[in-house]
mmCIF file of C-alpha atoms in Angstrom:
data_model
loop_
_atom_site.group_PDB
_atom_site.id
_atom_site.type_symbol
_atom_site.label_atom_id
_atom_site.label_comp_id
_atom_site.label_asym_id
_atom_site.label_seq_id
_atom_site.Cartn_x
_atom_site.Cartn_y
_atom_site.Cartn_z
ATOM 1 C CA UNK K 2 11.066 -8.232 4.538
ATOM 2 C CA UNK K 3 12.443 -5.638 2.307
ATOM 3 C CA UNK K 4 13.719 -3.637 5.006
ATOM 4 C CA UNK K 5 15.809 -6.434 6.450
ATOM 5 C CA UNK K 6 16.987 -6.664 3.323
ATOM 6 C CA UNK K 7 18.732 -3.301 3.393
ATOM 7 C CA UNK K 8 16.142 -1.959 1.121
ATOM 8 C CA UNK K 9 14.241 1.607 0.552
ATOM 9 C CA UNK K 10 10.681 1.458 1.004
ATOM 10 C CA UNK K 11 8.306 4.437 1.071
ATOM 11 C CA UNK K 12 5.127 3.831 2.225
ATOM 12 C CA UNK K 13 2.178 6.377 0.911
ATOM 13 C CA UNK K 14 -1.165 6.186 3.502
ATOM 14 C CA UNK K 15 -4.281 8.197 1.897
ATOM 15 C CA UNK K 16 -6.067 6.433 4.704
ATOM 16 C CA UNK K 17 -4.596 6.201 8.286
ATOM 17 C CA UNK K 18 -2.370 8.186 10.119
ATOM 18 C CA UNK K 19 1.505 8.352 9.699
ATOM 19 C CA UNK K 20 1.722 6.906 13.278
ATOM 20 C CA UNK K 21 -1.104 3.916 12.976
ATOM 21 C CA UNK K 22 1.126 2.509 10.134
ATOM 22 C CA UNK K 23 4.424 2.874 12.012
ATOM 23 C CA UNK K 24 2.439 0.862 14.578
ATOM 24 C CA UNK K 25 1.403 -1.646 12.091
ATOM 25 C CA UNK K 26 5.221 -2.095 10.932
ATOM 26 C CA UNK K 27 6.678 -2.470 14.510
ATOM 27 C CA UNK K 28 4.079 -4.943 15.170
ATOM 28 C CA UNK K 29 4.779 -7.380 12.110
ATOM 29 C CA UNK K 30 8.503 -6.778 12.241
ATOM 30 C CA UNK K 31 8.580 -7.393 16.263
ATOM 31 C CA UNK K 32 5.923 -10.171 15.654
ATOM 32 C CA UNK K 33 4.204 -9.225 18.314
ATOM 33 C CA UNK K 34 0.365 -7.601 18.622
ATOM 34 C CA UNK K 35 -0.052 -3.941 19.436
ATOM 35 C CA UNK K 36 -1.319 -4.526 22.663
ATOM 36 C CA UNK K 37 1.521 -6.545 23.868
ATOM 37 C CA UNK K 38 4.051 -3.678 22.351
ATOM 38 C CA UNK K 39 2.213 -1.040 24.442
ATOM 39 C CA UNK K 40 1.550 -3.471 27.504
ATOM 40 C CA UNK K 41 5.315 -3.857 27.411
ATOM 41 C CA UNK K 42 7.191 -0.749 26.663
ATOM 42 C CA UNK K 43 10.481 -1.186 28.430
ATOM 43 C CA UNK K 44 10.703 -4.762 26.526
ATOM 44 C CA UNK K 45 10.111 -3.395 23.287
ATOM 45 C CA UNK K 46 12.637 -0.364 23.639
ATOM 46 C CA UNK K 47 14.955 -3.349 24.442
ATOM 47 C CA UNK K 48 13.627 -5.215 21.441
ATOM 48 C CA UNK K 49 13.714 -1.919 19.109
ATOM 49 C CA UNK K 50 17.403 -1.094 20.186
ATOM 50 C CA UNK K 51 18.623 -4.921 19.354
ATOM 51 C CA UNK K 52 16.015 -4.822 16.017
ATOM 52 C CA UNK K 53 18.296 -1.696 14.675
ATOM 53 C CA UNK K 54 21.369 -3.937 14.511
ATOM 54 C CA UNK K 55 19.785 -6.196 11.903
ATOM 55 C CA UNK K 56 17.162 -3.415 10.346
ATOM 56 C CA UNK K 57 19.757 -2.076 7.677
ATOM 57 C CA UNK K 58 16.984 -0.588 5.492
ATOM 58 C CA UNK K 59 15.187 2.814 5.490
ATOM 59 C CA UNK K 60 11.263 3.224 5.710
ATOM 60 C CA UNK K 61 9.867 6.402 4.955
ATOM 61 C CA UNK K 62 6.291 6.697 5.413
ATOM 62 C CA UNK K 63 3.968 9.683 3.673
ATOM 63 C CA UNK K 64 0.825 10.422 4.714
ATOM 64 C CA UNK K 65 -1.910 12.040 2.774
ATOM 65 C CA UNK K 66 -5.434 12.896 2.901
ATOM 66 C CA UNK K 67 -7.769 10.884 0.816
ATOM 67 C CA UNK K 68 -7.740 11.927 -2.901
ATOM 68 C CA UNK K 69 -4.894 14.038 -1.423
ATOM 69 C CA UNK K 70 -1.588 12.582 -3.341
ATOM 70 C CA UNK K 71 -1.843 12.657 -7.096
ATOM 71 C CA UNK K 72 0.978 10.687 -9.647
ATOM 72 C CA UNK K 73 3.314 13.036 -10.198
ATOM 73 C CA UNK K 74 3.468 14.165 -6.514
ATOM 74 C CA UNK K 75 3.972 10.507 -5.739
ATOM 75 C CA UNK K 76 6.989 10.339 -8.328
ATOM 76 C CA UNK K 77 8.426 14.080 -6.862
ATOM 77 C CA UNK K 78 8.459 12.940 -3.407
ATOM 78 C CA UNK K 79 10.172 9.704 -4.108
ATOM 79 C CA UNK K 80 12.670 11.714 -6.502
ATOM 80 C CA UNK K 81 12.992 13.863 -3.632
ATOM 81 C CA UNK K 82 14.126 11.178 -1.777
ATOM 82 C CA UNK K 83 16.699 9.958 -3.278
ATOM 83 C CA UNK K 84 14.889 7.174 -5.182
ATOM 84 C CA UNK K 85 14.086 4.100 -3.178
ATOM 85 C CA UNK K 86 13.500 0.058 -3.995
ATOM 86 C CA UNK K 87 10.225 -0.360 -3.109
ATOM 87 C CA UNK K 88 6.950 1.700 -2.863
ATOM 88 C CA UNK K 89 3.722 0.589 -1.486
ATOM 89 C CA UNK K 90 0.397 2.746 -1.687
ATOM 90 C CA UNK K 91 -2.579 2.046 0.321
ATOM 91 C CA UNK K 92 -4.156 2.245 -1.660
ATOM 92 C CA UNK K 93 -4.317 3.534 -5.346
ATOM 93 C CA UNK K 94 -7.941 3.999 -5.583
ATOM 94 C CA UNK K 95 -7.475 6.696 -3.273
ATOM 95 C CA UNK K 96 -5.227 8.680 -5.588
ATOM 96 C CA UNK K 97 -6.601 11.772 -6.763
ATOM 97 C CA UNK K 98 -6.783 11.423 -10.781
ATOM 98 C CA UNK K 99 -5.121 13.821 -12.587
ATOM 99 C CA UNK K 100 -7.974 14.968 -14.190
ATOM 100 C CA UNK K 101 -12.308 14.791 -13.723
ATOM 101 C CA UNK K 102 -13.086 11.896 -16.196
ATOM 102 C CA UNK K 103 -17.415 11.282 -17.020
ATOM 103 C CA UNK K 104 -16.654 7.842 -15.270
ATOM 104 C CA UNK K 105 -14.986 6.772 -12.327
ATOM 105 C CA UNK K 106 -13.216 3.704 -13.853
ATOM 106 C CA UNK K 107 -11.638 6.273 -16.419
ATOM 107 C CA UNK K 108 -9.839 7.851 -13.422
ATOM 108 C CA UNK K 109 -9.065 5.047 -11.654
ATOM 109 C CA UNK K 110 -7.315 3.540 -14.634
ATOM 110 C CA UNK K 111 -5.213 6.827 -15.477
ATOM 111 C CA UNK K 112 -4.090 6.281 -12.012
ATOM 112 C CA UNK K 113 -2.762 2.897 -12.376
ATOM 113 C CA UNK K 114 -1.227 3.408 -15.439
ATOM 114 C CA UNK K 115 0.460 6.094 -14.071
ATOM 115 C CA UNK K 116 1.891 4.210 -11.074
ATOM 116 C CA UNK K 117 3.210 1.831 -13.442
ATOM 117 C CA UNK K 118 4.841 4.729 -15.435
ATOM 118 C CA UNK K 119 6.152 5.288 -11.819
ATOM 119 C CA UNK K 120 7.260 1.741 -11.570
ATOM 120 C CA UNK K 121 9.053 1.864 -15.104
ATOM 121 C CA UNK K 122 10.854 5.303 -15.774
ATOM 122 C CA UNK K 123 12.121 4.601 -11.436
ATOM 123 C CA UNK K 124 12.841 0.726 -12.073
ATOM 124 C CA UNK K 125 11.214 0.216 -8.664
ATOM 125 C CA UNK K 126 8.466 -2.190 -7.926
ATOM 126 C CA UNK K 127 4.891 -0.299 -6.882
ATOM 127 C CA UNK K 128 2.554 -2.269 -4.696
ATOM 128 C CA UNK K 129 -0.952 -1.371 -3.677
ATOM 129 C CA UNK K 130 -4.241 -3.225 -2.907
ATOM 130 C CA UNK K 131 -7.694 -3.083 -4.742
ATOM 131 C CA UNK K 132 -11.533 -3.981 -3.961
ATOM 132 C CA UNK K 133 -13.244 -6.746 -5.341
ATOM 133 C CA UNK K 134 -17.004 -5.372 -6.384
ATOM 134 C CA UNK K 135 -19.451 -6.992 -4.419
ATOM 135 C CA UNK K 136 -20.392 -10.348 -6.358
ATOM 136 C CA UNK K 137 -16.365 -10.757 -5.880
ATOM 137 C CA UNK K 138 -16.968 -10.903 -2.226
ATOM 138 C CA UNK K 139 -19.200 -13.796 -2.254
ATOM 139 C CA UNK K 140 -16.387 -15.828 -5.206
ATOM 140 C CA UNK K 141 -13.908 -18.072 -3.501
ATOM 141 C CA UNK K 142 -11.455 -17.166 -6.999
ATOM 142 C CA UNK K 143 -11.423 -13.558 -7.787
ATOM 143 C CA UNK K 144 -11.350 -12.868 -11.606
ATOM 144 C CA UNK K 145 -10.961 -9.670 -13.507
ATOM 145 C CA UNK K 146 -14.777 -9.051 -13.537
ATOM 146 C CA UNK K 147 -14.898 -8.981 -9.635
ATOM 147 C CA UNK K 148 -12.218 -5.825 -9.411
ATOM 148 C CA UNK K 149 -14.137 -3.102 -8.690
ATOM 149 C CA UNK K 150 -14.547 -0.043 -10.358
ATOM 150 C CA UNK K 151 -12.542 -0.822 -13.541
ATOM 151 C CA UNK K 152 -11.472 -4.453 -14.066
ATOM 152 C CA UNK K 153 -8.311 -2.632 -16.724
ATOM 153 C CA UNK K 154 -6.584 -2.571 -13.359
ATOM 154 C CA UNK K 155 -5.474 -6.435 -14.137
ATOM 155 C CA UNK K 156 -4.767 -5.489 -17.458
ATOM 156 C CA UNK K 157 -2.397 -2.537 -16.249
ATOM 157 C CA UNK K 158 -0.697 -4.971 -13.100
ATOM 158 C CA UNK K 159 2.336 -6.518 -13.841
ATOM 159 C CA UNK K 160 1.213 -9.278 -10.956
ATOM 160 C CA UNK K 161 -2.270 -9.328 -9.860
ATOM 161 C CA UNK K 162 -2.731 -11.327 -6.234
ATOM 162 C CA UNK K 163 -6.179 -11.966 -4.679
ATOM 163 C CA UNK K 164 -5.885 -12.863 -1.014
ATOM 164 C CA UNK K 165 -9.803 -13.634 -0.142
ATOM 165 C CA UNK K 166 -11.463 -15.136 3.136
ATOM 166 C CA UNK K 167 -14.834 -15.896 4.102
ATOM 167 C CA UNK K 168 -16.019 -15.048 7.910
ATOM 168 C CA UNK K 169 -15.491 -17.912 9.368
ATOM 169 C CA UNK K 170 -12.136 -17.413 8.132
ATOM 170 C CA UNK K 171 -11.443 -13.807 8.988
ATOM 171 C CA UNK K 172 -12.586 -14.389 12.568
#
């Protein structure tokens, strides 16, 4: 949506490739399934060329290795850019702290807090997702106590969102 909206967005993957998420993005903004886009090539080069007409914003999407992209790399590359209106991270658990804490949870909340240092000295919103633990897999409401690793997460978020299905529901 943002990028229809003539928008910035830099995407940072610590997870897949640079290409799988491209491939993700063409299929939601084409609204069709991957398999259809590659089944049908010469009708989504059609689609693509009439989709650049209304796409007026810019995507940029940064691939790193797992614990690969710390913070302040994060902030340098979007500073290199130019700034930009939205940045999503998938995800920030698999930011590299910026330094070896005795406890996991230390780290991962030195991380969030500094996305949302990020998020205020840019004035740009900074999305990413988090794990529930596991007795948060079996809750049909996810509450601070299911986040996993280190509920200060909810504390740190601005907005905290749960979107949470059971199997019947995923299949």
């Amino acid at each position: 949506r943002a990028l229809l909206q003539n928008k910035r967005v830099i995407y940072f993957t610590l997870e897949l490739s640079k290409r799988m998420i491209a491939l993700k993005f063409d299929s939601s903004l084409f609204g069709r399934t991957l398999d259809t886009i590659k089944s049908a090539p010469k009708e989504f080069a059609l689609a693509l060329k009439a989709m650049r007409d209304k796409l007026t914003g810019k995507l940029t999407i940064a691939e790193f290795p797992t614990k690969g992209l710390t913070v302040d790399r994060m902030s340098a590359v979007i500073q290199k850019l130019g700034g930009v209106d939205l940045v999503l991270v998938d995800y920030g658990q698999l930011v590299k702290a910026p330094q070896k804490r005795e406890h996991h949870r230390q780290e991962i909340t030195e991380i969030y807090e500094g996305m949302r240092r990020i998020a205020g000295e840019l004035q740009v919103p900074v999305w990413t997702a988090h794990q529930a633990n596991r007795p948060g897999t079996q809750s049909k409401v996810l509450l601070s106590e299911h986040i996993a690793e280190d509920f200060n997460v909810v504390a740190i978020s601005d907005i905290a969102v749960s979107v949470n299905y059971n199997e019947e529901e995923q299949r």
